[in-house]
mmCIF file of C-alpha atoms and ligand atoms in Angstrom:
data_model
loop_
_atom_site.group_PDB
_atom_site.id
_atom_site.type_symbol
_atom_site.label_atom_id
_atom_site.label_comp_id
_atom_site.label_asym_id
_atom_site.label_seq_id
_atom_site.Cartn_x
_atom_site.Cartn_y
_atom_site.Cartn_z
ATOM 1 C CA MET A 22 52.748 -32.016 -21.672
ATOM 2 C CA ALA A 23 50.505 -29.681 -19.807
ATOM 3 C CA ALA A 24 51.568 -28.405 -16.424
ATOM 4 C CA ARG A 25 48.336 -28.425 -14.439
ATOM 5 C CA PRO A 26 45.430 -28.823 -16.806
ATOM 6 C CA VAL A 27 41.931 -29.622 -15.657
ATOM 7 C CA HIS A 28 42.079 -32.903 -17.413
ATOM 8 C CA PRO A 29 40.236 -36.093 -16.810
ATOM 9 C CA VAL A 30 43.175 -38.058 -15.521
ATOM 10 C CA THR A 31 43.540 -35.708 -12.594
ATOM 11 C CA ALA A 32 39.962 -34.459 -12.109
ATOM 12 C CA ALA A 33 38.872 -34.755 -8.497
ATOM 13 C CA ALA A 34 35.811 -36.834 -7.828
ATOM 14 C CA THR A 35 33.103 -35.634 -5.488
ATOM 15 C CA GLY A 36 30.581 -38.470 -5.703
ATOM 16 C CA SER A 37 30.200 -41.698 -3.855
ATOM 17 C CA ALA A 38 31.517 -44.974 -5.148
ATOM 18 C CA THR A 39 28.985 -47.294 -6.710
ATOM 19 C CA GLY A 40 30.503 -50.193 -4.822
ATOM 20 C CA ARG A 41 30.425 -52.330 -7.963
ATOM 21 C CA GLY A 42 33.192 -54.610 -9.185
ATOM 22 C CA ALA A 43 35.149 -53.806 -12.334
ATOM 23 C CA PRO A 44 33.207 -56.004 -14.806
ATOM 24 C CA ALA A 45 29.924 -54.700 -13.394
ATOM 25 C CA LEU A 46 31.176 -51.147 -13.832
ATOM 26 C CA ALA A 47 31.979 -51.799 -17.486
ATOM 27 C CA GLU A 48 28.405 -53.057 -17.939
ATOM 28 C CA GLU A 49 27.071 -50.072 -16.043
ATOM 29 C CA LEU A 50 28.883 -47.737 -18.430
ATOM 30 C CA GLY A 51 27.269 -49.522 -21.379
ATOM 31 C CA ARG A 52 23.827 -48.984 -19.848
ATOM 32 C CA THR A 53 24.379 -45.296 -18.982
ATOM 33 C CA ALA A 54 23.471 -43.261 -22.042
ATOM 34 C CA PRO A 55 24.809 -39.683 -22.168
ATOM 35 C CA ASP A 56 22.298 -36.895 -21.504
ATOM 36 C CA GLY A 57 23.669 -34.751 -24.325
ATOM 37 C CA SER A 58 24.153 -35.444 -28.025
ATOM 38 C CA GLU A 59 27.762 -34.215 -28.081
ATOM 39 C CA VAL A 60 30.700 -35.464 -26.027
ATOM 40 C CA GLY A 61 34.426 -34.859 -25.741
ATOM 41 C CA PHE A 62 36.908 -37.695 -25.950
ATOM 42 C CA TYR A 63 40.099 -37.872 -23.876
ATOM 43 C CA LEU A 64 42.819 -40.302 -24.923
ATOM 44 C CA HIS A 65 45.696 -40.859 -22.500
ATOM 45 C CA VAL A 66 49.208 -41.672 -23.693
ATOM 46 C CA PRO A 67 51.089 -42.412 -20.472
ATOM 47 C CA PHE A 68 54.677 -42.605 -21.618
ATOM 48 C CA CYS A 69 57.416 -40.126 -20.662
ATOM 49 C CA GLU A 70 61.137 -40.347 -21.281
ATOM 50 C CA ARG A 71 61.748 -39.063 -17.772
ATOM 51 C CA ARG A 72 59.408 -38.041 -14.957
ATOM 52 C CA CYS A 73 59.505 -34.348 -14.096
ATOM 53 C CA HIS A 74 60.040 -33.635 -10.401
ATOM 54 C CA TYR A 75 56.755 -31.746 -9.974
ATOM 55 C CA CYS A 76 54.636 -34.246 -11.933
ATOM 56 C CA SER A 77 51.751 -36.117 -10.279
ATOM 57 C CA PHE A 78 50.118 -37.392 -13.467
ATOM 58 C CA ASN A 79 49.620 -41.025 -14.374
ATOM 59 C CA THR A 80 52.803 -41.641 -16.349
ATOM 60 C CA ALA A 81 54.855 -44.680 -17.294
ATOM 61 C CA PRO A 82 58.482 -44.988 -18.397
ATOM 62 C CA LEU A 83 58.833 -45.141 -22.186
ATOM 63 C CA PRO A 84 59.049 -48.856 -23.006
ATOM 64 C CA ASP A 85 60.680 -50.472 -26.042
ATOM 65 C CA GLY A 86 58.827 -50.705 -29.357
ATOM 66 C CA ALA A 87 57.005 -53.855 -28.314
ATOM 67 C CA GLY A 88 55.711 -52.133 -25.174
ATOM 68 C CA VAL A 89 54.401 -49.183 -27.174
ATOM 69 C CA ARG A 90 52.744 -51.554 -29.657
ATOM 70 C CA ARG A 91 51.099 -53.416 -26.792
ATOM 71 C CA TYR A 92 49.660 -50.159 -25.471
ATOM 72 C CA LEU A 93 48.444 -49.151 -28.952
ATOM 73 C CA ALA A 94 46.778 -52.507 -29.476
ATOM 74 C CA ALA A 95 45.048 -52.131 -26.086
ATOM 75 C CA ALA A 96 43.883 -48.592 -26.920
ATOM 76 C CA HIS A 97 42.419 -49.834 -30.213
ATOM 77 C CA ARG A 98 40.613 -52.626 -28.347
ATOM 78 C CA GLU A 99 39.232 -50.111 -25.899
ATOM 79 C CA LEU A 100 37.978 -47.927 -28.763
ATOM 80 C CA ALA A 101 36.308 -50.973 -30.282
ATOM 81 C CA LEU A 102 34.661 -51.965 -26.976
ATOM 82 C CA LEU A 103 33.524 -48.418 -26.242
ATOM 83 C CA GLY A 104 32.237 -48.093 -29.780
ATOM 84 C CA GLY A 105 30.193 -51.224 -29.198
ATOM 85 C CA VAL A 106 28.146 -49.845 -26.266
ATOM 86 C CA PRO A 107 24.482 -49.403 -27.238
ATOM 87 C CA TRP A 108 24.534 -45.575 -27.217
ATOM 88 C CA ALA A 109 27.867 -45.078 -29.024
ATOM 89 C CA ARG A 110 26.312 -44.151 -32.359
ATOM 90 C CA ALA A 111 23.848 -41.751 -30.771
ATOM 91 C CA VAL A 112 26.532 -39.224 -29.765
ATOM 92 C CA THR A 113 28.798 -37.000 -31.790
ATOM 93 C CA VAL A 114 32.388 -36.599 -30.647
ATOM 94 C CA ALA A 115 32.957 -32.833 -30.849
ATOM 95 C CA THR A 116 36.523 -32.738 -29.469
ATOM 96 C CA VAL A 117 39.403 -35.150 -29.033
ATOM 97 C CA PHE A 118 42.307 -34.520 -26.684
ATOM 98 C CA LEU A 119 45.414 -36.693 -26.747
ATOM 99 C CA GLY A 120 47.046 -35.977 -23.398
ATOM 100 C CA GLY A 121 49.666 -37.587 -21.264
ATOM 101 C CA GLY A 122 52.261 -38.477 -20.495
ATOM 102 C CA THR A 123 53.882 -37.397 -23.702
ATOM 103 C CA PRO A 124 51.663 -38.087 -26.723
ATOM 104 C CA SER A 125 54.305 -36.594 -29.027
ATOM 105 C CA LEU A 126 56.386 -39.721 -28.408
ATOM 106 C CA LEU A 127 53.941 -41.452 -30.770
ATOM 107 C CA GLU A 128 54.649 -41.545 -34.476
ATOM 108 C CA PRO A 129 52.181 -39.752 -36.778
ATOM 109 C CA GLU A 130 50.912 -43.017 -38.249
ATOM 110 C CA ASP A 131 50.075 -44.273 -34.763
ATOM 111 C CA VAL A 132 48.206 -41.065 -33.964
ATOM 112 C CA GLY A 133 46.456 -41.280 -37.350
ATOM 113 C CA ALA A 134 45.401 -44.869 -36.632
ATOM 114 C CA LEU A 135 43.974 -43.888 -33.243
ATOM 115 C CA VAL A 136 41.995 -40.977 -34.759
ATOM 116 C CA ASP A 137 40.783 -43.301 -37.537
ATOM 117 C CA GLY A 138 39.832 -45.929 -34.965
ATOM 118 C CA LEU A 139 37.759 -43.340 -33.147
ATOM 119 C CA ARG A 140 36.200 -42.114 -36.376
ATOM 120 C CA THR A 141 35.275 -45.700 -37.330
ATOM 121 C CA ARG A 142 33.475 -46.378 -34.046
ATOM 122 C CA PHE A 143 31.919 -42.990 -33.346
ATOM 123 C CA THR A 144 30.511 -40.063 -35.276
ATOM 124 C CA LEU A 145 33.355 -37.556 -35.235
ATOM 125 C CA ALA A 146 32.146 -34.011 -35.942
ATOM 126 C CA GLY A 147 33.392 -32.612 -39.252
ATOM 127 C CA ASP A 148 34.814 -29.611 -37.415
ATOM 128 C CA ALA A 149 36.078 -31.591 -34.417
ATOM 129 C CA GLU A 150 38.865 -29.914 -32.446
ATOM 130 C CA ILE A 151 41.626 -32.546 -32.182
ATOM 131 C CA THR A 152 44.438 -31.541 -29.842
ATOM 132 C CA ILE A 153 47.720 -33.287 -29.126
ATOM 133 C CA GLU A 154 50.021 -32.399 -26.264
ATOM 134 C CA CYS A 155 53.605 -32.146 -27.392
ATOM 135 C CA ASN A 156 56.890 -31.801 -25.574
ATOM 136 C CA PRO A 157 59.418 -29.603 -27.394
ATOM 137 C CA GLU A 158 62.113 -32.302 -27.526
ATOM 138 C CA SER A 159 59.843 -34.682 -29.427
ATOM 139 C CA ALA A 160 58.071 -32.184 -31.663
ATOM 140 C CA SER A 161 59.949 -31.978 -34.962
ATOM 141 C CA ARG A 162 58.473 -30.214 -37.976
ATOM 142 C CA THR A 163 58.198 -33.518 -39.892
ATOM 143 C CA LYS A 164 56.360 -35.197 -37.019
ATOM 144 C CA LEU A 165 53.994 -32.242 -36.619
ATOM 145 C CA GLN A 166 53.268 -32.263 -40.353
ATOM 146 C CA GLY A 167 52.406 -35.927 -39.939
ATOM 147 C CA TYR A 168 50.045 -35.159 -37.044
ATOM 148 C CA ARG A 169 48.330 -32.517 -39.170
ATOM 149 C CA ALA A 170 47.899 -35.007 -42.014
ATOM 150 C CA ALA A 171 46.434 -37.431 -39.438
ATOM 151 C CA GLY A 172 43.676 -34.918 -38.652
ATOM 152 C CA VAL A 173 45.115 -33.153 -35.601
ATOM 153 C CA SER A 174 43.985 -29.504 -35.596
ATOM 154 C CA ARG A 175 45.549 -28.089 -32.436
ATOM 155 C CA ILE A 176 48.923 -28.331 -30.716
ATOM 156 C CA SER A 177 49.418 -27.843 -26.977
ATOM 157 C CA LEU A 178 53.100 -27.291 -26.370
ATOM 158 C CA GLY A 179 54.603 -27.911 -22.923
ATOM 159 C CA VAL A 180 57.148 -25.092 -22.655
ATOM 160 C CA GLN A 181 56.779 -24.401 -18.895
ATOM 161 C CA SER A 182 59.767 -22.003 -18.704
ATOM 162 C CA LEU A 183 62.374 -20.316 -20.878
ATOM 163 C CA ASP A 184 65.027 -20.346 -18.165
ATOM 164 C CA ASP A 185 67.392 -23.208 -19.002
ATOM 165 C CA ARG A 186 68.551 -23.667 -15.425
ATOM 166 C CA LEU A 187 64.989 -23.796 -14.203
ATOM 167 C CA LEU A 188 63.985 -26.252 -16.928
ATOM 168 C CA ALA A 189 66.802 -28.564 -15.853
ATOM 169 C CA ARG A 190 65.719 -28.217 -12.239
ATOM 170 C CA LEU A 191 62.152 -29.175 -13.162
ATOM 171 C CA GLY A 192 63.509 -32.309 -14.827
ATOM 172 C CA ARG A 193 62.460 -31.201 -18.309
ATOM 173 C CA LEU A 194 64.385 -32.495 -21.321
ATOM 174 C CA HIS A 195 64.250 -29.342 -23.468
ATOM 175 C CA ASP A 196 65.840 -25.916 -23.275
ATOM 176 C CA ALA A 197 64.522 -22.509 -24.335
ATOM 177 C CA ARG A 198 65.993 -22.764 -27.830
ATOM 178 C CA ARG A 199 64.261 -26.096 -28.403
ATOM 179 C CA ALA A 200 60.946 -24.732 -27.110
ATOM 180 C CA HIS A 201 61.023 -21.843 -29.569
ATOM 181 C CA ALA A 202 62.050 -24.194 -32.407
ATOM 182 C CA ALA A 203 59.093 -26.482 -31.599
ATOM 183 C CA PHE A 204 56.680 -23.554 -31.661
ATOM 184 C CA ASP A 205 58.039 -22.433 -35.049
ATOM 185 C CA ALA A 206 57.846 -26.030 -36.283
ATOM 186 C CA ALA A 207 54.153 -26.122 -35.370
ATOM 187 C CA ARG A 208 53.493 -22.980 -37.423
ATOM 188 C CA GLN A 209 55.607 -24.272 -40.317
ATOM 189 C CA ALA A 210 53.646 -27.512 -40.215
ATOM 190 C CA GLY A 211 50.521 -25.424 -40.843
ATOM 191 C CA PHE A 212 48.929 -25.341 -37.375
ATOM 192 C CA ASP A 213 46.912 -22.145 -36.916
ATOM 193 C CA ASN A 214 45.839 -23.143 -33.399
ATOM 194 C CA VAL A 215 48.808 -23.488 -31.065
ATOM 195 C CA SER A 216 48.711 -23.296 -27.294
ATOM 196 C CA VAL A 217 51.705 -22.848 -24.986
ATOM 197 C CA ASP A 218 51.864 -24.109 -21.389
ATOM 198 C CA LEU A 219 53.869 -22.177 -18.785
ATOM 199 C CA MET A 220 54.371 -22.508 -15.044
ATOM 200 C CA TYR A 221 54.971 -19.908 -12.362
ATOM 201 C CA GLY A 222 55.556 -20.036 -8.624
ATOM 202 C CA LEU A 223 58.596 -22.198 -9.431
ATOM 203 C CA PRO A 224 61.577 -22.536 -7.081
ATOM 204 C CA GLY A 225 64.063 -19.778 -7.884
ATOM 205 C CA LEU A 226 61.707 -17.988 -10.323
ATOM 206 C CA ASP A 227 61.814 -14.227 -9.755
ATOM 207 C CA LEU A 228 59.573 -11.584 -11.235
ATOM 208 C CA PRO A 229 62.003 -10.212 -13.871
ATOM 209 C CA THR A 230 62.659 -13.731 -15.195
ATOM 210 C CA TRP A 231 58.936 -14.485 -15.280
ATOM 211 C CA ARG A 232 58.191 -11.214 -17.070
ATOM 212 C CA HIS A 233 60.906 -12.008 -19.628
ATOM 213 C CA THR A 234 59.474 -15.486 -20.200
ATOM 214 C CA LEU A 235 55.978 -14.057 -20.650
ATOM 215 C CA GLU A 236 57.074 -11.317 -23.060
ATOM 216 C CA THR A 237 59.152 -13.755 -25.100
ATOM 217 C CA VAL A 238 56.409 -16.353 -25.382
ATOM 218 C CA LEU A 239 53.713 -13.761 -26.108
ATOM 219 C CA ALA A 240 55.903 -12.328 -28.889
ATOM 220 C CA TRP A 241 55.644 -15.740 -30.603
ATOM 221 C CA MET A 242 51.901 -14.936 -30.827
ATOM 222 C CA PRO A 243 50.415 -18.189 -29.521
ATOM 223 C CA ASP A 244 46.662 -18.549 -30.001
ATOM 224 C CA HIS A 245 46.208 -19.834 -26.476
ATOM 225 C CA LEU A 246 48.223 -19.718 -23.260
ATOM 226 C CA SER A 247 47.838 -21.949 -20.210
ATOM 227 C CA ALA A 248 49.788 -20.889 -17.122
ATOM 228 C CA TYR A 249 49.620 -22.812 -13.872
ATOM 229 C CA GLY A 250 51.035 -21.985 -10.481
ATOM 230 C CA LEU A 251 53.167 -24.821 -9.119
ATOM 231 C CA THR A 252 51.390 -27.070 -6.631
ATOM 232 C CA LEU A 253 53.156 -29.947 -4.893
ATOM 233 C CA ASP A 254 50.564 -32.636 -5.451
ATOM 234 C CA PRO A 255 50.792 -36.077 -3.867
ATOM 235 C CA GLY A 256 52.543 -38.487 -6.196
ATOM 236 C CA SER A 257 55.154 -35.967 -7.348
ATOM 237 C CA ALA A 258 58.820 -36.336 -6.353
ATOM 238 C CA TRP A 259 58.825 -32.828 -4.931
ATOM 239 C CA ALA A 260 55.746 -33.511 -2.787
ATOM 240 C CA SER A 261 57.651 -36.256 -0.952
ATOM 241 C CA SER A 262 61.143 -34.743 -0.924
ATOM 242 C CA GLY A 263 60.220 -31.076 -0.585
ATOM 243 C CA VAL A 264 61.885 -28.433 -2.701
ATOM 244 C CA PRO A 265 63.938 -25.461 -1.527
ATOM 245 C CA GLY A 266 63.627 -21.997 -3.002
ATOM 246 C CA LEU A 267 59.854 -21.771 -3.477
ATOM 247 C CA PRO A 268 58.803 -18.110 -3.792
ATOM 248 C CA ALA A 269 56.757 -16.589 -0.977
ATOM 249 C CA GLU A 270 52.994 -16.392 -1.472
ATOM 250 C CA ASP A 271 53.017 -12.650 -2.223
ATOM 251 C CA ALA A 272 55.685 -13.211 -4.877
ATOM 252 C CA VAL A 273 53.472 -15.856 -6.517
ATOM 253 C CA VAL A 274 50.571 -13.400 -6.444
ATOM 254 C CA GLU A 275 52.773 -10.816 -8.170
ATOM 255 C CA GLN A 276 53.602 -13.400 -10.839
ATOM 256 C CA TYR A 277 49.873 -14.091 -11.324
ATOM 257 C CA TRP A 278 49.168 -10.379 -11.889
ATOM 258 C CA ALA A 279 52.166 -9.995 -14.208
ATOM 259 C CA LEU A 280 50.718 -12.843 -16.239
ATOM 260 C CA ALA A 281 47.197 -11.387 -16.312
ATOM 261 C CA ARG A 282 48.481 -7.944 -17.358
ATOM 262 C CA ALA A 283 50.882 -9.272 -20.029
ATOM 263 C CA ALA A 284 48.226 -11.545 -21.549
ATOM 264 C CA ALA A 285 45.697 -8.674 -21.663
ATOM 265 C CA ALA A 286 48.276 -6.347 -23.253
ATOM 266 C CA HIS A 287 48.734 -8.930 -26.030
ATOM 267 C CA GLY A 288 44.993 -9.225 -26.668
ATOM 268 C CA LEU A 289 44.417 -12.566 -24.913
ATOM 269 C CA GLU A 290 41.164 -13.053 -23.043
ATOM 270 C CA HIS A 291 41.489 -14.451 -19.496
ATOM 271 C CA TYR A 292 38.664 -16.951 -19.953
ATOM 272 C CA GLU A 293 39.495 -19.472 -17.222
ATOM 273 C CA ILE A 294 41.543 -19.209 -14.029
ATOM 274 C CA SER A 295 44.675 -20.571 -15.728
ATOM 275 C CA ASN A 296 43.857 -20.057 -19.392
ATOM 276 C CA TYR A 297 44.052 -17.201 -21.885
ATOM 277 C CA ALA A 298 43.066 -17.164 -25.539
ATOM 278 C CA ARG A 299 42.873 -15.005 -28.605
ATOM 279 C CA PRO A 300 39.240 -14.365 -29.621
ATOM 280 C CA ARG A 301 37.705 -17.627 -30.948
ATOM 281 C CA PHE A 302 40.642 -19.738 -29.734
ATOM 282 C CA ARG A 303 39.376 -20.962 -26.381
ATOM 283 C CA SER A 304 40.042 -24.673 -25.862
ATOM 284 C CA ARG A 305 36.771 -26.290 -26.891
ATOM 285 C CA HIS A 306 37.758 -29.542 -25.225
ATOM 286 C CA ASN A 307 38.552 -28.011 -21.857
ATOM 287 C CA GLN A 308 35.335 -26.006 -22.012
ATOM 288 C CA ILE A 309 33.506 -29.343 -21.971
ATOM 289 C CA TYR A 310 35.067 -30.027 -18.538
ATOM 290 C CA TRP A 311 34.408 -26.550 -17.195
ATOM 291 C CA ARG A 312 30.785 -26.719 -18.301
ATOM 292 C CA ALA A 313 30.447 -30.089 -16.549
ATOM 293 C CA GLN A 314 29.455 -31.652 -19.863
ATOM 294 C CA GLU A 315 30.109 -35.254 -20.854
ATOM 295 C CA TYR A 316 33.277 -36.901 -22.090
ATOM 296 C CA LEU A 317 34.490 -40.372 -22.837
ATOM 297 C CA ALA A 318 37.938 -41.614 -22.019
ATOM 298 C CA CYS A 319 40.451 -44.114 -23.283
ATOM 299 C CA GLY A 320 43.853 -45.062 -21.911
ATOM 300 C CA PRO A 321 45.360 -45.967 -18.531
ATOM 301 C CA GLY A 322 43.949 -43.903 -15.683
ATOM 302 C CA ALA A 323 41.727 -41.859 -18.006
ATOM 303 C CA CYS A 324 38.391 -40.702 -16.513
ATOM 304 C CA GLY A 325 35.086 -40.192 -18.247
ATOM 305 C CA PHE A 326 31.754 -38.660 -17.296
ATOM 306 C CA VAL A 327 28.510 -39.901 -18.837
ATOM 307 C CA GLY A 328 24.986 -39.216 -17.571
ATOM 308 C CA ASP A 329 25.501 -39.143 -13.794
ATOM 309 C CA LEU A 330 28.342 -41.680 -13.904
ATOM 310 C CA ARG A 331 31.948 -40.687 -13.415
ATOM 311 C CA TYR A 332 34.323 -43.529 -14.089
ATOM 312 C CA GLY A 333 38.053 -44.112 -14.215
ATOM 313 C CA ASN A 334 40.231 -46.667 -15.941
ATOM 314 C CA VAL A 335 42.882 -48.908 -14.418
ATOM 315 C CA ARG A 336 45.936 -46.703 -13.889
ATOM 316 C CA ALA A 337 48.896 -49.042 -14.370
ATOM 317 C CA THR A 338 49.694 -49.427 -18.082
ATOM 318 C CA ALA A 339 50.498 -53.169 -17.868
ATOM 319 C CA ARG A 340 47.222 -53.928 -16.048
ATOM 320 C CA TYR A 341 45.328 -51.713 -18.493
ATOM 321 C CA CYS A 342 46.753 -53.715 -21.407
ATOM 322 C CA ALA A 343 46.065 -57.041 -19.672
ATOM 323 C CA ARG A 344 42.409 -56.158 -19.089
ATOM 324 C CA LEU A 345 41.912 -55.295 -22.719
ATOM 325 C CA GLU A 346 43.718 -58.445 -23.832
ATOM 326 C CA GLU A 347 41.011 -60.293 -21.866
ATOM 327 C CA GLY A 348 38.450 -58.358 -23.915
ATOM 328 C CA VAL A 349 37.104 -56.318 -21.008
ATOM 329 C CA LEU A 350 36.696 -52.546 -20.744
ATOM 330 C CA PRO A 351 39.349 -51.447 -18.205
ATOM 331 C CA VAL A 352 36.978 -49.465 -15.965
ATOM 332 C CA ASP A 353 38.289 -49.634 -12.408
ATOM 333 C CA ASP A 354 36.143 -47.321 -10.378
ATOM 334 C CA GLY A 355 33.003 -45.317 -10.734
ATOM 335 C CA GLU A 356 30.563 -43.202 -8.856
ATOM 336 C CA ARG A 357 27.104 -41.770 -9.385
ATOM 337 C CA LEU A 358 26.771 -38.066 -8.652
ATOM 338 C CA ASP A 359 23.542 -37.046 -6.959
ATOM 339 C CA ALA A 360 21.789 -33.756 -7.763
ATOM 340 C CA ARG A 361 23.555 -31.818 -4.987
ATOM 341 C CA GLN A 362 26.998 -33.089 -5.985
ATOM 342 C CA ARG A 363 26.258 -32.335 -9.632
ATOM 343 C CA LEU A 364 25.252 -28.766 -8.793
ATOM 344 C CA ALA A 365 28.367 -28.233 -6.661
ATOM 345 C CA GLU A 366 30.531 -29.496 -9.496
ATOM 346 C CA GLN A 367 28.769 -27.308 -12.083
ATOM 347 C CA LEU A 368 29.302 -24.293 -9.822
ATOM 348 C CA ILE A 369 32.946 -24.984 -9.060
ATOM 349 C CA LEU A 370 33.854 -25.712 -12.664
ATOM 350 C CA GLY A 371 31.721 -22.889 -14.084
ATOM 351 C CA LEU A 372 33.109 -20.304 -11.673
ATOM 352 C CA ARG A 373 36.579 -21.135 -12.967
ATOM 353 C CA THR A 374 35.548 -19.408 -16.197
ATOM 354 C CA ALA A 375 34.910 -15.842 -17.289
ATOM 355 C CA ASP A 376 31.412 -16.915 -18.383
ATOM 356 C CA GLY A 377 30.537 -17.821 -14.815
ATOM 357 C CA VAL A 378 27.321 -19.627 -13.917
ATOM 358 C CA PRO A 379 23.616 -18.781 -13.895
ATOM 359 C CA ALA A 380 22.895 -16.693 -10.784
ATOM 360 C CA ALA A 381 19.915 -18.961 -10.054
ATOM 361 C CA TRP A 382 22.267 -21.947 -9.583
ATOM 362 C CA LEU A 383 24.277 -20.132 -6.964
ATOM 363 C CA ARG A 384 21.102 -18.968 -5.189
ATOM 364 C CA ARG A 385 19.826 -22.554 -5.133
ATOM 365 C CA ARG A 386 23.097 -23.819 -3.630
ATOM 366 C CA ALA A 387 23.167 -21.053 -0.977
ATOM 367 C CA GLU A 388 19.559 -21.587 0.173
ATOM 368 C CA GLY A 389 19.588 -22.356 3.882
ATOM 369 C CA ASP A 390 23.408 -22.185 4.044
ATOM 370 C CA GLY A 391 24.205 -19.187 6.200
ATOM 371 C CA ALA A 392 27.980 -19.454 5.972
ATOM 372 C CA LEU A 393 27.935 -19.643 2.194
ATOM 373 C CA SER A 394 25.402 -16.817 1.890
ATOM 374 C CA ARG A 395 27.619 -14.593 4.070
ATOM 375 C CA ARG A 396 30.704 -15.491 2.010
ATOM 376 C CA LEU A 397 28.890 -14.658 -1.250
ATOM 377 C CA ARG A 398 27.690 -11.323 0.138
ATOM 378 C CA ALA A 399 31.208 -10.416 1.265
ATOM 379 C CA TRP A 400 32.672 -11.390 -2.097
ATOM 380 C CA ARG A 401 30.133 -9.255 -3.937
ATOM 381 C CA GLU A 402 30.972 -6.265 -1.692
ATOM 382 C CA GLN A 403 34.678 -6.766 -2.379
ATOM 383 C CA ALA A 404 34.034 -7.063 -6.138
ATOM 384 C CA LEU A 405 35.440 -10.590 -6.200
ATOM 385 C CA LEU A 406 32.112 -11.863 -7.512
ATOM 386 C CA VAL A 407 30.106 -9.818 -10.028
ATOM 387 C CA GLU A 408 26.820 -10.101 -11.924
ATOM 388 C CA HIS A 409 26.704 -10.011 -15.681
ATOM 389 C CA GLY A 410 23.248 -10.453 -17.118
ATOM 390 C CA ASP A 411 21.639 -13.439 -15.430
ATOM 391 C CA HIS A 412 25.063 -14.932 -14.635
ATOM 392 C CA VAL A 413 27.572 -14.412 -11.867
ATOM 393 C CA ARG A 414 31.289 -14.705 -12.343
ATOM 394 C CA LEU A 415 34.532 -14.264 -10.441
ATOM 395 C CA THR A 416 36.718 -11.297 -11.296
ATOM 396 C CA GLU A 417 40.459 -11.756 -11.865
ATOM 397 C CA ALA A 418 41.009 -10.952 -8.181
ATOM 398 C CA GLY A 419 38.316 -13.498 -7.356
ATOM 399 C CA PHE A 420 40.045 -16.166 -9.476
ATOM 400 C CA LEU A 421 43.083 -15.721 -7.288
ATOM 401 C CA LEU A 422 41.138 -16.476 -4.097
ATOM 402 C CA SER A 423 38.699 -18.979 -5.606
ATOM 403 C CA ASP A 424 39.850 -22.037 -3.635
ATOM 404 C CA ALA A 425 38.391 -20.568 -0.436
ATOM 405 C CA LEU A 426 34.981 -20.251 -2.110
ATOM 406 C CA PHE A 427 35.133 -23.622 -3.830
ATOM 407 C CA VAL A 428 35.656 -25.411 -0.526
ATOM 408 C CA GLU A 429 32.362 -23.985 0.746
ATOM 409 C CA LEU A 430 30.510 -24.944 -2.438
ATOM 410 C CA LEU A 431 31.307 -28.624 -2.026
HETATM 411 S S1 SF4 B 529 56.472 -34.553 -19.421
HETATM 412 FE FE1 SF4 B 529 56.838 -34.269 -17.238
HETATM 413 S S2 SF4 B 529 55.027 -33.148 -16.506
HETATM 414 FE FE2 SF4 B 529 54.475 -34.011 -18.484
HETATM 415 S S3 SF4 B 529 53.491 -35.954 -17.972
HETATM 416 FE FE3 SF4 B 529 55.654 -36.389 -18.389
HETATM 417 S S4 SF4 B 529 56.611 -36.348 -16.387
HETATM 418 FE FE4 SF4 B 529 54.623 -35.336 -16.186
#
């Protein structure tokens, strides 16, 4: 699956907890109608055959067939309960993202049944972008053909590296040959929208190897490329054990620039800090997050955002299933964002993108904040932040330093 996506299982919350119990939160969700008429839908498949050493996502060991069936039954119950909230029919689901975990461990008929379940309970847009994250070792041509027949329109392939020794060190189950075969299988299955995930800043990764990986992957002509610098997030094995051989910061910066240059040379637009796309192939689903728009969620640990309510599901798969077997939406925590928190989030997410944010938003946030105003002035002088029309955006150099600005926007 993806290396470091902005996805709703890992999205950081900035609001304050509602202080409500779980059943009350489920009721609260039912009463909170979305502001917009279109939403995204994130569906979390938690299972992995093995946990990668850098991974901090909400994963679960792959159970036997009965365990997978229990999860699927719970997910269908959740779709039914969500589809029963009063506003469910008033929104159109514009994008669906099956993320994980490893969604490609599911059989095509199971994926088809989940998409059908969603279509039965909600209005699914005729041109909905439906993405599934796939790991190369579980992405055969036959399976991908089945996903396509089930309505999936986009594949996100977790390649991460083409260095076999590095892949083994990360704990991945595929090698470079298998990654290339999975990409070809996606094309042969008829997918004309295929994204590849890569990682840099990895222990032992040097610039020539990274350049070779980039050139090889870009020669496959993916429609979209996500590339994330390694971060040792809490919950990962490497965060607790440490990992030797991490490249120095200036080496990681060199890898970032090699990526930006290679992607540009192959005609990919750098449209978000970690994402590149051919024209018209931006991830529509992820753009919903970056525009701070609304999305629903299903699955263990999945997070949604509706109106001013951000909510998250129970994380442990067994507890998630048990809650749904009791007939209760598995919402476990929630928070209401106030206007200031909402603006900060819109700014931070929007400034991740090449589109940037309306200049008026940034002015409003900086009013009366001397430190932030000084930082913004300095960044403009250094061409890290630029105007385009009535918007402001970070440049590629600004993307690289963006964390320092985002901290002040909170
Ligand atoms: S495949 Fe690896 S990185 Fe992806 S969710 Fe599973 S353990 Fe995490």
